Coordinates of C-alpha atoms in Angstrom, one line a residue:
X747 CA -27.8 -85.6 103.1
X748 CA -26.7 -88.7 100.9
X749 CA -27.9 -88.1 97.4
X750 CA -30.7 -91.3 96.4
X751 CA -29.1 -93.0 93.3
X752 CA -31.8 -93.4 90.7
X753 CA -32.1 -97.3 90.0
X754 CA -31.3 -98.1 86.4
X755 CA -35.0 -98.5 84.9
X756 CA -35.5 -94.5 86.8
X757 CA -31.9 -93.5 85.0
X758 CA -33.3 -94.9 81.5
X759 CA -36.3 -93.1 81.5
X760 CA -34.5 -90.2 82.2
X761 CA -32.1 -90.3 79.5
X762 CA -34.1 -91.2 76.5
X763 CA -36.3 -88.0 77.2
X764 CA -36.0 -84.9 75.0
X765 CA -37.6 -81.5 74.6
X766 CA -39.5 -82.9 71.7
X767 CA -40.4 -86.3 73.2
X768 CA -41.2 -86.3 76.6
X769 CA -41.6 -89.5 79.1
X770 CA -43.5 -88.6 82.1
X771 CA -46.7 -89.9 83.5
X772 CA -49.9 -88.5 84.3
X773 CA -53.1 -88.5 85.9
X774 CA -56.5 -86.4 85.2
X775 CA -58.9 -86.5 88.4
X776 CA -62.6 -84.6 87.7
X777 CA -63.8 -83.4 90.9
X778 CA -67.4 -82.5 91.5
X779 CA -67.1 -79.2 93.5
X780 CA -70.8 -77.3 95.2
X781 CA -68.8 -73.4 94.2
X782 CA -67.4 -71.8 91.1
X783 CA -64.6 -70.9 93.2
X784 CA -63.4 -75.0 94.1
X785 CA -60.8 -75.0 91.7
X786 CA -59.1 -71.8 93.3
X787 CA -59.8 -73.0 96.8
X788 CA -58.2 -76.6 95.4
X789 CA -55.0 -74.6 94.2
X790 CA -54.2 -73.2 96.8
X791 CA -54.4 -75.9 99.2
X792 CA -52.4 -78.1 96.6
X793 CA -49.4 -75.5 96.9
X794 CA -49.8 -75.8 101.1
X795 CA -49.4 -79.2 101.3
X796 CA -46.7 -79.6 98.5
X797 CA -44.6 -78.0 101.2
X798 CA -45.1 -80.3 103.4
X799 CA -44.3 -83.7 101.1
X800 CA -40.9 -84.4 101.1
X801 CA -41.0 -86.0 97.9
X802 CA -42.0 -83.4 95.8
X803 CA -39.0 -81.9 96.9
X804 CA -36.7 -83.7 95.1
X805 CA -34.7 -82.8 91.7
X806 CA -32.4 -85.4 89.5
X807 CA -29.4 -84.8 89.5
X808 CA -26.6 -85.7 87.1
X809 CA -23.9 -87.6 89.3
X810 CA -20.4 -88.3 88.0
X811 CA -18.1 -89.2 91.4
X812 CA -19.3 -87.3 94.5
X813 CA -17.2 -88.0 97.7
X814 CA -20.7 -88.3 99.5
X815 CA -22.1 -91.1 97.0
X816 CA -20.2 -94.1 97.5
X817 CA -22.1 -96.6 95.7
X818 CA -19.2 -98.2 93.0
X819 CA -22.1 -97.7 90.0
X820 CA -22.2 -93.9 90.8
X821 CA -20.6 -93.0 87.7
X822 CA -22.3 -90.9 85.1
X823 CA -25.6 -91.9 87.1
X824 CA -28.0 -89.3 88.6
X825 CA -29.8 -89.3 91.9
X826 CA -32.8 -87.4 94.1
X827 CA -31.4 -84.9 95.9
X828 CA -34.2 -82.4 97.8
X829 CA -33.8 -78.8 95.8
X830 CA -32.6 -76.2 98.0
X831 CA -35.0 -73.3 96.4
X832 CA -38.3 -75.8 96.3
X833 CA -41.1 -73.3 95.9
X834 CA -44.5 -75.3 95.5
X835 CA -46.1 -72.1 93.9
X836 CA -43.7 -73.3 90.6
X837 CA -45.3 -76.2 90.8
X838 CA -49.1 -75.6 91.1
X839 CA -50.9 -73.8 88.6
X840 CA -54.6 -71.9 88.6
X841 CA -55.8 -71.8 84.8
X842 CA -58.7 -70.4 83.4
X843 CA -62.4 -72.6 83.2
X844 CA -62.4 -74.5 80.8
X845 CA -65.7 -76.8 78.6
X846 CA -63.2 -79.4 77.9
X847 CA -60.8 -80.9 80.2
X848 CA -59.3 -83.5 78.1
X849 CA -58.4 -81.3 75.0
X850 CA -56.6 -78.9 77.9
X851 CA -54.7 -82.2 79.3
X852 CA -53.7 -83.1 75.9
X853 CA -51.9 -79.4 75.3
X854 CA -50.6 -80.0 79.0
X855 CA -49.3 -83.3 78.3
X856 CA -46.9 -82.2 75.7
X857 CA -45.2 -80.1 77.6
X858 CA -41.8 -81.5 79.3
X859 CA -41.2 -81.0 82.7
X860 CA -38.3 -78.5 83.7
X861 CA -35.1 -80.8 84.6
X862 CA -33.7 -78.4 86.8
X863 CA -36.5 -78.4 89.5
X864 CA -38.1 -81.2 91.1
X865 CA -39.9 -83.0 87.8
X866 CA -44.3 -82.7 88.9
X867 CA -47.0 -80.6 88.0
X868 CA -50.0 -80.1 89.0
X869 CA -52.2 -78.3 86.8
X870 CA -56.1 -76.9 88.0
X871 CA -58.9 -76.8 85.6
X872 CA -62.2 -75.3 86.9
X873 CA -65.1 -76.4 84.9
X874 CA -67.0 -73.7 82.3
X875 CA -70.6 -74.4 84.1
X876 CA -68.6 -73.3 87.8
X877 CA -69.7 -77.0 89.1
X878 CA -66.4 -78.6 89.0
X879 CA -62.9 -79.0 88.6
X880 CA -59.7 -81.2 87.4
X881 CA -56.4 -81.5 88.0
X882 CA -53.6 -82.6 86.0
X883 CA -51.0 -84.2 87.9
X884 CA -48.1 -85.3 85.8
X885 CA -44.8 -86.6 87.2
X886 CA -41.6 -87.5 85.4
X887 CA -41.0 -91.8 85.8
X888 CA -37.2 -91.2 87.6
X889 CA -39.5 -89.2 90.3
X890 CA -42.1 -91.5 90.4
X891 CA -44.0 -94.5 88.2
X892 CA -47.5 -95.0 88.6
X893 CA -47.9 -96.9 92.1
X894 CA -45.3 -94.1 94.0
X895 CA -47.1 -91.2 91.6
X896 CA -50.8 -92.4 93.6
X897 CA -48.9 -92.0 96.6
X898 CA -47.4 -88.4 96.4
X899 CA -50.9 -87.6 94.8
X900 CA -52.6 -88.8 98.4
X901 CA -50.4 -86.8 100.3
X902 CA -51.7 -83.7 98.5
X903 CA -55.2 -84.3 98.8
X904 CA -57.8 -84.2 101.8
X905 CA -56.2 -86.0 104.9
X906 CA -58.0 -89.9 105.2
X907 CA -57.8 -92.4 107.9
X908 CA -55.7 -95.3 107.0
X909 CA -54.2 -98.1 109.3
X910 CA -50.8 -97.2 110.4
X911 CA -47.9 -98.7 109.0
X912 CA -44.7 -99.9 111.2
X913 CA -41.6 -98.1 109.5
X914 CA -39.0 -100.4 108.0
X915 CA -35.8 -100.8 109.3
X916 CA -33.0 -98.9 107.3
X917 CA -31.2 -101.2 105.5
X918 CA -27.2 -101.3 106.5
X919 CA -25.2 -99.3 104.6
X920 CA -22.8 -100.3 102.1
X921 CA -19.1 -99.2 102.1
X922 CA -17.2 -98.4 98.5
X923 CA -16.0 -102.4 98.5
X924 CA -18.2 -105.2 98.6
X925 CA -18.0 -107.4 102.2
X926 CA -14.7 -110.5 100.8
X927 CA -17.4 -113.0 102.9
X928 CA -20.4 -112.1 100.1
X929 CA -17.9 -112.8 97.0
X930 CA -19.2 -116.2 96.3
X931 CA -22.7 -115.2 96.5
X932 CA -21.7 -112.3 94.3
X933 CA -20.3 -113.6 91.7
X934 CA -23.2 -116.7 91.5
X935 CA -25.6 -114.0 91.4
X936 CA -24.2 -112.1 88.4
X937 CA -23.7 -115.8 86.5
X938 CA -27.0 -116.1 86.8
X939 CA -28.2 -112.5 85.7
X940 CA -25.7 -112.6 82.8
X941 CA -27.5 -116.1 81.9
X942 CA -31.4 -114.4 82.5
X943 CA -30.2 -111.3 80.5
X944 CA -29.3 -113.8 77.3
X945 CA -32.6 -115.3 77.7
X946 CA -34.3 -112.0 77.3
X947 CA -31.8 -110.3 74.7
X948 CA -32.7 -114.1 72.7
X949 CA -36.6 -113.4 73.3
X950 CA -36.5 -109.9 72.3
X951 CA -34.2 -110.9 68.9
X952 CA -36.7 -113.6 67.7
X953 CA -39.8 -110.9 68.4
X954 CA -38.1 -108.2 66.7
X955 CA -37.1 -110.4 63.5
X956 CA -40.5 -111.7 63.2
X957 CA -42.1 -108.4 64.0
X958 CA -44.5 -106.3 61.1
X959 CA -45.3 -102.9 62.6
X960 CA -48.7 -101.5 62.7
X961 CA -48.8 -98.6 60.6
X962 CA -51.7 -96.7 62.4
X963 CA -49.9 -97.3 65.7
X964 CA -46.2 -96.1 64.9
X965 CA -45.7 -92.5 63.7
X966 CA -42.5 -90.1 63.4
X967 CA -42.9 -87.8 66.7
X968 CA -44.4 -84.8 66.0
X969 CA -44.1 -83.8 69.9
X970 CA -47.6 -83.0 69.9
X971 CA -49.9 -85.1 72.5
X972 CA -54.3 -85.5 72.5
X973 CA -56.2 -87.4 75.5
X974 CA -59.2 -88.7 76.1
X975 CA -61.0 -91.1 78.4
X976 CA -63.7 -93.4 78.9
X977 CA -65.9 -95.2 82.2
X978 CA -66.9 -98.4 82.0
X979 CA -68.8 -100.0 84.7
X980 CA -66.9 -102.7 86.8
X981 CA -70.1 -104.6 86.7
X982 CA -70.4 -105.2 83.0
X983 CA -66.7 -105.8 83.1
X984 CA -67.5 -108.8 85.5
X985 CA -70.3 -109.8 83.8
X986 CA -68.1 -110.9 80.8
X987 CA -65.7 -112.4 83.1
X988 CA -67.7 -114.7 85.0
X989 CA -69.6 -115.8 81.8
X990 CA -66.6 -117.0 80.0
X991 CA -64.1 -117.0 82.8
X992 CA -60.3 -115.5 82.6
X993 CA -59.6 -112.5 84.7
X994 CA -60.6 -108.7 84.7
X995 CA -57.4 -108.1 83.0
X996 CA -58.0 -110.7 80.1
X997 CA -61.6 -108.9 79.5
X998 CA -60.0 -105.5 79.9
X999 CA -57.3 -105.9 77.1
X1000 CA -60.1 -107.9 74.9
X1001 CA -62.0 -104.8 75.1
X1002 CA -58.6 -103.0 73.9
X1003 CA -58.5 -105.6 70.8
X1004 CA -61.8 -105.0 70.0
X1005 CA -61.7 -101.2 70.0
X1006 CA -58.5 -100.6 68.0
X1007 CA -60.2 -103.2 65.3
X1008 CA -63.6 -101.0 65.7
X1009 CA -61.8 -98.0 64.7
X1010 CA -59.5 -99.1 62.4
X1011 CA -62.1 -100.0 60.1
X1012 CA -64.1 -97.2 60.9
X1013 CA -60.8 -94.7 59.5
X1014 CA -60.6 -96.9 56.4
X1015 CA -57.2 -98.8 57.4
X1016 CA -58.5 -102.2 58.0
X1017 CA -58.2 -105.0 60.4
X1018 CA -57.8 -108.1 58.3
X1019 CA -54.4 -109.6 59.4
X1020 CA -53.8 -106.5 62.3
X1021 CA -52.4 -108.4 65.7
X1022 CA -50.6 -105.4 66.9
X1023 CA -47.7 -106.3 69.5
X1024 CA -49.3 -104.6 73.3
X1025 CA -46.6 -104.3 75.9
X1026 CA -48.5 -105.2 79.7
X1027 CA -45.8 -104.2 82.0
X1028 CA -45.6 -105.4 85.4
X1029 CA -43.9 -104.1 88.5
X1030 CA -41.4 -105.9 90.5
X1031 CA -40.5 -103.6 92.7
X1032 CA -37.3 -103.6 94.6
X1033 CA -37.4 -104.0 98.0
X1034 CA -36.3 -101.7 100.3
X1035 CA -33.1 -103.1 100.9
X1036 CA -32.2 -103.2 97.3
X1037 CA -29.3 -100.8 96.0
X1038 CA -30.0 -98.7 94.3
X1039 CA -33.8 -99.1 95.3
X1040 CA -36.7 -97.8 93.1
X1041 CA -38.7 -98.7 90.2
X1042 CA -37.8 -102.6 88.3
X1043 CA -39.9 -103.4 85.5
X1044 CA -40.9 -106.3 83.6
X1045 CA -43.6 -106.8 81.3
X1046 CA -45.9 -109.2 78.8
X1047 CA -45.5 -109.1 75.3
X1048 CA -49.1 -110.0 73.7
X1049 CA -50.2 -109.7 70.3
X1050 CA -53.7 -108.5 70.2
X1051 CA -56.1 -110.3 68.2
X1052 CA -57.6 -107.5 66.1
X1053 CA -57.9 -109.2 63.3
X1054 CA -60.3 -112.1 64.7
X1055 CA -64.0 -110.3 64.2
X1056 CA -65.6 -112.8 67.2
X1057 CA -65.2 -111.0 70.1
X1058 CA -65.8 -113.4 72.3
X1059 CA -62.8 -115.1 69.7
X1060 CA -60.7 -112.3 70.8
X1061 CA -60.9 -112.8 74.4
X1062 CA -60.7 -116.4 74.0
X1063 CA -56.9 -115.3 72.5
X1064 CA -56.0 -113.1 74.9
X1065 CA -56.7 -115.5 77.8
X1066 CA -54.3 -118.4 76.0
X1067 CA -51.7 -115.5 75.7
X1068 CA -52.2 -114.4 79.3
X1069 CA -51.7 -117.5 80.8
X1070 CA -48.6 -118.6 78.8
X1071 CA -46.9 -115.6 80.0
X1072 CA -48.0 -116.0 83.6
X1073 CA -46.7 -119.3 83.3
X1074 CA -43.2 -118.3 81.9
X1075 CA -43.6 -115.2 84.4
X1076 CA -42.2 -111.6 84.0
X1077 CA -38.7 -112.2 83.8
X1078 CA -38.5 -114.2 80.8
X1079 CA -39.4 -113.4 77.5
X1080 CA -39.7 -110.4 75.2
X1081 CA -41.4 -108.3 77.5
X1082 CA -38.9 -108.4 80.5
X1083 CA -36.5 -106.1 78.0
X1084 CA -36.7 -103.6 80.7
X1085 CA -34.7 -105.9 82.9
X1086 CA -31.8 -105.4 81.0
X1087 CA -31.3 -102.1 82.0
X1088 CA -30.4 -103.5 85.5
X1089 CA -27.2 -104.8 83.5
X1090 CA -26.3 -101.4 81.8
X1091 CA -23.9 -99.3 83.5
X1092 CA -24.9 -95.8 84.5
X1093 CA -22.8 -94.1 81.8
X1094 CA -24.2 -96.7 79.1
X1095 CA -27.5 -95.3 79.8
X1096 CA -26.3 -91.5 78.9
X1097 CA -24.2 -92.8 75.5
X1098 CA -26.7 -94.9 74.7
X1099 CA -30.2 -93.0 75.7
X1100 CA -31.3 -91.4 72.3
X1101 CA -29.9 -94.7 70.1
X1102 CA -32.2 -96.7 72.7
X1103 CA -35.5 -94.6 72.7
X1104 CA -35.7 -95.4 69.0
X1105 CA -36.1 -98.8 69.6
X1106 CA -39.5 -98.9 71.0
X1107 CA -41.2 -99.4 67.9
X1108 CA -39.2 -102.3 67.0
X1109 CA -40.2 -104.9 69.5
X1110 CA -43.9 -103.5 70.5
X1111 CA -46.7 -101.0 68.9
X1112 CA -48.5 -100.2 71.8
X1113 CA -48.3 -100.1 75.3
X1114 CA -51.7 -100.7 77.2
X1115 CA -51.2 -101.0 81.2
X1116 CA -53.1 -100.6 84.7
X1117 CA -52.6 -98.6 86.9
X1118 CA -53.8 -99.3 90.9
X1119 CA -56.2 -96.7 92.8
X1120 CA -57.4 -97.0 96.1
X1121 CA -60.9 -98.3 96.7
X1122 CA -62.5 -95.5 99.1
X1123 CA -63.6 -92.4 98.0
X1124 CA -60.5 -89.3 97.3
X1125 CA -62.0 -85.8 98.2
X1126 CA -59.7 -82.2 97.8
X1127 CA -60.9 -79.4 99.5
X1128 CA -64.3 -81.5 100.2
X1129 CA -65.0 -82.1 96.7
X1130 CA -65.2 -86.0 96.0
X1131 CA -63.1 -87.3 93.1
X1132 CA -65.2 -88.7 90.4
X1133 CA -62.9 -89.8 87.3
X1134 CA -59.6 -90.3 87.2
X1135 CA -57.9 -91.1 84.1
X1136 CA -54.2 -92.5 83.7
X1137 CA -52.1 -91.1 80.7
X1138 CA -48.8 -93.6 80.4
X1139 CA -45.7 -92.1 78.5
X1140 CA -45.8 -92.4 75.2
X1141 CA -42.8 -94.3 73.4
X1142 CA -40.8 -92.5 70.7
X1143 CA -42.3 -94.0 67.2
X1144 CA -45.3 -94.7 68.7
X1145 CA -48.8 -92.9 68.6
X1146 CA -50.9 -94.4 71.3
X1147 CA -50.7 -95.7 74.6
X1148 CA -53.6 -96.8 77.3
X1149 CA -54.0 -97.2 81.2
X1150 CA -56.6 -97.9 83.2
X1151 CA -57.5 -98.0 86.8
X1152 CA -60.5 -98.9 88.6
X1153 CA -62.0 -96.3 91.3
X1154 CA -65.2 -96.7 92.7
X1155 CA -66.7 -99.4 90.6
X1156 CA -65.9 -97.8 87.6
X1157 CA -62.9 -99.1 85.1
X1158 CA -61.4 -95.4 83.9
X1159 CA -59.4 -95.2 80.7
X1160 CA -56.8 -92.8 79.8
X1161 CA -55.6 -92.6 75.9
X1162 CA -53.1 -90.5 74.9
X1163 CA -51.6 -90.4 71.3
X1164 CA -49.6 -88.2 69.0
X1165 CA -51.9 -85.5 68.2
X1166 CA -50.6 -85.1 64.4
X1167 CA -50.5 -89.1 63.9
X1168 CA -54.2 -89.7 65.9
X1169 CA -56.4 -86.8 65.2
X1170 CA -59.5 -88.9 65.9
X1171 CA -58.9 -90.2 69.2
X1172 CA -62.5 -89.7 70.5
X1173 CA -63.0 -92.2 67.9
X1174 CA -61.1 -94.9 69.5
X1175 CA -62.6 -94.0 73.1
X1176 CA -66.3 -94.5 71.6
X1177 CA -65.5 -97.6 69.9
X1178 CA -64.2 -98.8 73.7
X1179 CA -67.2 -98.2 75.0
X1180 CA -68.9 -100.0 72.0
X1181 CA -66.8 -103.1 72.2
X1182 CA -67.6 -103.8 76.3
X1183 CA -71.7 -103.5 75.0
X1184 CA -70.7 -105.9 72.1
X1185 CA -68.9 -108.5 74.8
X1186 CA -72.0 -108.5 76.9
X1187 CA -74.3 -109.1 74.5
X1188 CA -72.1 -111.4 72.3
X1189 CA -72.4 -113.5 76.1
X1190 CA -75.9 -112.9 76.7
X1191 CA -76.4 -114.7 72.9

């Protein structure tokens, strides 16, 4: 079987990871469960269908010039390749009940992933009081980012009935030369990348020079992670949103704003000039007939208006910001630095990883992004999923990061921070809860 060449985003992520600084995803899902023995019946039927998923079968692989791999960026790139000795049981694991299932995530989360096997985890928490459960799902970003993440998750839970999709066709395959007929189009095409790529390197240059870090939001890796999360009703959120107008987004990342400025004065650092740089990625995936296929990112680059103490002033900001990136769209600007990993060669990425995952903090302090769930209702083993909170990677020199998704009417945030650098992370994930009453009352006035 023809090894699956990681695309260049996939090879980057994979690269700038070390022991001490890990960079996969995750996801905590709470499940309400009728027996004390849910979690164990959940284990074991996680490790049953593992077997069965084909994806979670697959380990990176370092490629250098394999006569099966004929793609002419091969070199010193890696691929999926299915792992000859998959055993699911390595994957899946039972722990004892726990009163706290975000402090046990947190520990969880700092773990890396073993390189050698295929990069997942799923981790089961049964609740102290024997009424329910959680599981930790975490997944390395060259397996899967958030969207294909969901979709292994699914596969693993309770069987659902969904409309049935038509399977695309395979796209042709590629010999080790390009087609002579496509040169003109080639060669047109990489003019105008090579133009796009200058655009972005210029964007990113101006944003860096006129950058001034946060302090509370960069820190020198300790290694060490901490999560929490927060509901927020969907209604309130659209309450805000069709009082002032903008989108969910807009009131969503207002409510971000208005939280960090909550609890930076709360800790004694102050707000007064704070408009922290928040990278909103967005996806563009490749489509299937892309090579290599997988993940392609872009993303917004927004200041937050912390330092504005109106909050309805801050989503006012964050609205003019939004839509002058929208505008511009994702592949321009500061925030579509991602792209220009498309125009790195596969060997770049391994010289280059560890110089290039310092550079995080120099063009953004925070990374706060969405993450899409399904609408109906998830269920393992029977018992219905309640939460589910997101946990994004956390960027070398940088001591928070935030997702959300909404599930079930419900908006459900994941934090996670550098433990050393953000002791009081509860903190932050009261004052979001404080900000969203503050919007709707600061609308109801």
């Amino acid at each position: 079987m023809t090894p699956d060449l990681l695309a260049p985003l996939d090879l980057a992520f994979w690269n700038i990871e070390t022991d001490r600084h890990p960079m996969h995803l995750g996801a905590l899902g709470v499940f309400a469960a009728p027996s004390p023995t849910a979690g164990a019946h959940a284990a074991e039927l996680l490790a049953a269908r593992a077997a069965g998923v084909p994806g979670l079968r697959m380990r990176i692989r370092d490629v250098w010039q394999p006569p099966g791999l004929r793609h002419p960026l091969a070199f010193g790139g890696a691929a999926r390749e299915a792992d000859p000795d998959f055993d699911p049981l390595d994957h899946v694991r039972l722990h004892t009940p726990t009163a706290d299932f975000q402090a046990e995530a947190g520990r969880l989360m700092e773990r890396p992933l073993r390189r050698g096997r295929p990069p997942w985890e799923a981790h089961v928490l049964p609740g102290d009081g024997g009424t329910g459960f959680a599981v930790l799902f975490k997944f390395h970003h060259a397996l899967a980012d958030g969207l294909r993440a969901l979709t292994l998750a699914a596969a693993v839970l309770d069987p659902m009935d969904l409309p049935v999709r038509r399977p695309r066709p395979e796209p042709p395959r590629r010999g080790p030369l390009p087609d002579l007929r496509a040169l003109p189009g080639l060669v047109r095409d990489a003019l105008s990348d090579t133009g796009r790529a200058l655009d972005i390197g210029a964007s990113l240059a101006v944003s860096t020079l006129a950058a001034r870090p946060t302090p509370a939001l960069t820190a020198e890796p300790s290694g060490t992670r901490r999560t929490a999360g927060v509901v927020v009703d969907i209604d309130e959120v659209h309450r805000v949103r069709k009082s002032v107008g903008g989108t969910v987004n807009d009131v969503l990342i207002a409510v971000v704003a208005g939280a960090l400025r909550r609890w930076l004065d709360e800790r004694g650092d102050g707000s007064d000039g704070v408009m922290p740089r928040a990278l909103i990625p967005v996806s563009t995936r490749r489509p299937s007939t892309a090579h290599p296929p997988g993940n392609r990112l872009s993303g917004y680059l927004t200041r937050l208006p912390v330092n504005d103490p109106d909050p309805l002033g801050r989503l006012g900001t964050v609205r003019t910001a939004m839509d002058r990136n929208k505008e511009a769209g994702p592949g321009r600007g500061a925030g579509a630095v991602a792209l220009l990993v498309d125009h790195v060669p596969p060997l770049a990425h391994r010289l280059a990883g560890p110089l290039a995952a310092q550079a995080a903090r120099l063009w953004f302090d925070i990374l706060v992004t969405s993450v899409p769930l399904p609408g109906f209702c998830l269920r393992l083993g029977g018992s219905p999923l309640t939460a589910v909170h997101p946990y994004a990677p956390l960027a070398r020199g940088q001591s928070l990061a935030i997702a959300m998704s909404t599930y079930r009417g419900s908006v459900h945030f994941g934090l996670v921070a550098d433990a050393r650098a953000v002791p009081d992370l509860d903190r932050l994930a009261q004052a979001v809860t404080d900000e969203v009453a503050a919007l709707i009352e600061a609308c109801e006035t």
